[in-house]
Amino acid sequence: RAPERYALQVLMMWHTAMAMNPDAVTLRGLDWLTSDLETAATSATPASARAHLWILTQRGRAWSRRGEHARARRDLLAGLAAAPLFTPEDRDRNEYETAIVSAHVELAVIAAASAALPDACAHAREALSRARAPEIVADELWTRAELQPLHDDPAWRAALGR
């Protein structure tokens, strides 16, 4: 497995593979290499918190795209657990915002898949509140195919400000 000190290298190695082609073999390899990161995320150093957040967010999004919602949710929440470890300077970085917003968008998708509308709305509101350009995130939430069944729900429309 990838020791803590290699978290950033693992992130760089797997980021493109997970973003472009989350096939089962690649995802299983990443899962094995990073299996201890869910628990390590809350004890990460500020320097490695970014890698934890990104790896777990990317892995969670990949699990979600494969329909493995329980695994995806676990990874996304574990990645978000690393967020308080970021320094104020890190919190000003676009990468931090992108990872946090992306995690909440994916958690909204997962909640919608399990018919948990209040959770989907809560994650959508959190994503919008964290985004520097909430109108773009609102459009993403509105156009995601997995979330389109919610379009007629007043609570969903209110969460997105529509």
XYZ file of C-alpha atoms in Angstrom:
162
model
C 0.000 0.000 0.000
C 1.006 3.584 -0.466
C 2.629 4.967 2.672
C 1.527 8.389 3.858
C 4.655 10.018 2.468
C 3.752 8.877 -1.051
C 0.170 10.157 -1.013
C 0.918 13.023 -3.386
C 2.740 10.750 -5.850
C -0.164 8.301 -5.800
C -2.518 11.187 -6.456
C -0.567 12.330 -9.490
C -0.226 8.781 -10.807
C -3.900 7.905 -10.571
C -5.644 11.239 -11.103
C -5.795 11.069 -14.894
C -6.629 7.369 -14.954
C -9.546 7.850 -12.583
C -10.841 10.986 -14.240
C -10.761 9.546 -17.739
C -11.313 5.806 -17.437
C -12.490 4.424 -14.118
C -12.554 0.819 -15.302
C -12.861 -1.924 -12.709
C -9.218 -3.030 -12.884
C -7.845 0.499 -12.472
C -10.265 1.257 -9.682
C -9.457 -1.949 -7.799
C -5.748 -1.096 -8.070
C -6.310 2.382 -6.715
C -8.558 1.026 -3.986
C -5.857 -1.420 -2.881
C -3.056 1.173 -2.989
C -5.045 3.711 -1.032
C -7.144 1.484 1.224
C -5.802 3.066 4.394
C -6.533 6.649 3.352
C -10.099 6.707 4.655
C -8.843 6.434 8.216
C -5.618 8.350 7.606
C -7.439 11.376 6.196
C -8.389 12.743 9.598
C -4.833 12.412 10.908
C -3.078 13.647 7.767
C -0.617 16.479 7.923
C -1.704 19.732 6.296
C 0.798 18.987 3.534
C -0.827 15.658 2.664
C -4.433 16.667 3.350
C -4.702 17.949 -0.218
C -3.661 14.570 -1.593
C -6.110 12.766 0.695
C -8.953 15.014 -0.361
C -8.180 14.664 -4.064
C -7.527 10.919 -4.070
C -10.632 10.113 -2.060
C -12.789 12.515 -4.087
C -11.578 11.058 -7.382
C -11.958 7.499 -6.126
C -15.432 8.290 -4.763
C -16.528 9.840 -8.049
C -15.232 6.796 -9.913
C -17.110 4.408 -7.610
C -20.236 6.509 -8.102
C -19.946 6.350 -11.901
C -19.747 2.568 -11.574
C -22.906 2.504 -9.431
C -21.036 1.546 -6.235
C -22.760 4.198 -4.152
C -21.904 2.878 -0.687
C -18.187 2.839 -1.523
C -18.447 6.200 -3.220
C -20.174 7.795 -0.249
C -17.566 6.375 2.148
C -14.702 7.811 0.095
C -16.307 11.194 -0.452
C -17.090 11.655 3.236
C -13.587 10.507 4.212
C -12.101 13.007 1.764
C -14.226 15.789 3.206
C -12.974 14.806 6.672
C -9.496 15.983 5.607
C -10.777 19.476 4.737
C -10.368 20.973 8.245
C -6.652 20.134 8.104
C -6.045 22.553 5.259
C -4.146 25.728 5.983
C -5.859 29.065 5.254
C -3.579 29.421 2.215
C -4.691 26.014 0.909
C -8.337 26.953 1.400
C -7.830 29.842 -1.009
C -6.660 27.494 -3.758
C -8.996 26.535 -6.591
C -8.092 22.868 -6.142
C -9.508 22.874 -2.619
C -12.755 24.472 -3.712
C -13.060 22.163 -6.724
C -12.583 19.028 -4.634
C -15.039 20.103 -1.920
C -17.687 21.182 -4.421
C -17.173 18.058 -6.521
C -17.573 15.829 -3.475
C -20.849 17.501 -2.504
C -22.193 17.327 -6.077
C -21.421 13.606 -6.182
C -22.994 13.094 -2.740
C -26.139 14.799 -4.083
C -26.172 12.312 -6.974
C -25.774 9.390 -4.568
C -28.531 10.701 -2.298
C -30.866 11.136 -5.271
C -30.147 7.572 -6.389
C -31.384 6.308 -3.030
C -34.418 8.636 -3.062
C -33.053 10.719 -0.183
C -34.238 14.097 -1.460
C -33.453 16.049 1.743
C -29.847 14.797 1.632
C -29.565 15.568 -2.089
C -30.813 19.100 -1.437
C -28.461 19.550 1.523
C -25.429 18.494 -0.536
C -26.511 20.712 -3.418
C -26.825 23.703 -1.073
C -23.413 22.909 0.441
C -21.817 22.680 -3.015
C -23.363 26.009 -3.986
C -22.268 27.686 -0.751
C -18.656 26.544 -1.261
C -18.417 27.525 -4.921
C -16.910 30.792 -6.084
C -19.229 30.605 -9.093
C -22.404 29.037 -7.695
C -24.311 29.676 -10.915
C -21.978 27.269 -12.735
C -22.423 24.617 -10.037
C -26.201 25.125 -10.141
C -26.096 24.518 -13.897
C -24.009 21.380 -13.366
C -26.486 20.082 -10.789
C -29.378 20.924 -13.098
C -27.878 19.187 -16.139
C -26.557 16.029 -14.475
C -28.581 13.185 -15.968
C -28.790 11.424 -12.609
C -30.450 14.473 -11.059
C -32.928 15.288 -13.813
C -35.735 13.229 -12.184
C -35.696 15.835 -9.387
C -36.461 18.771 -11.707
C -40.159 18.887 -10.860
C -39.633 18.730 -7.106
C -40.094 22.151 -5.450
C -37.487 21.374 -2.767
C -34.870 20.588 -5.425
C -35.735 23.678 -7.421
C -35.481 25.788 -4.254
C -32.098 24.239 -3.353
C -30.788 25.262 -6.768
C -32.449 28.678 -6.684
C -34.696 27.939 -9.675
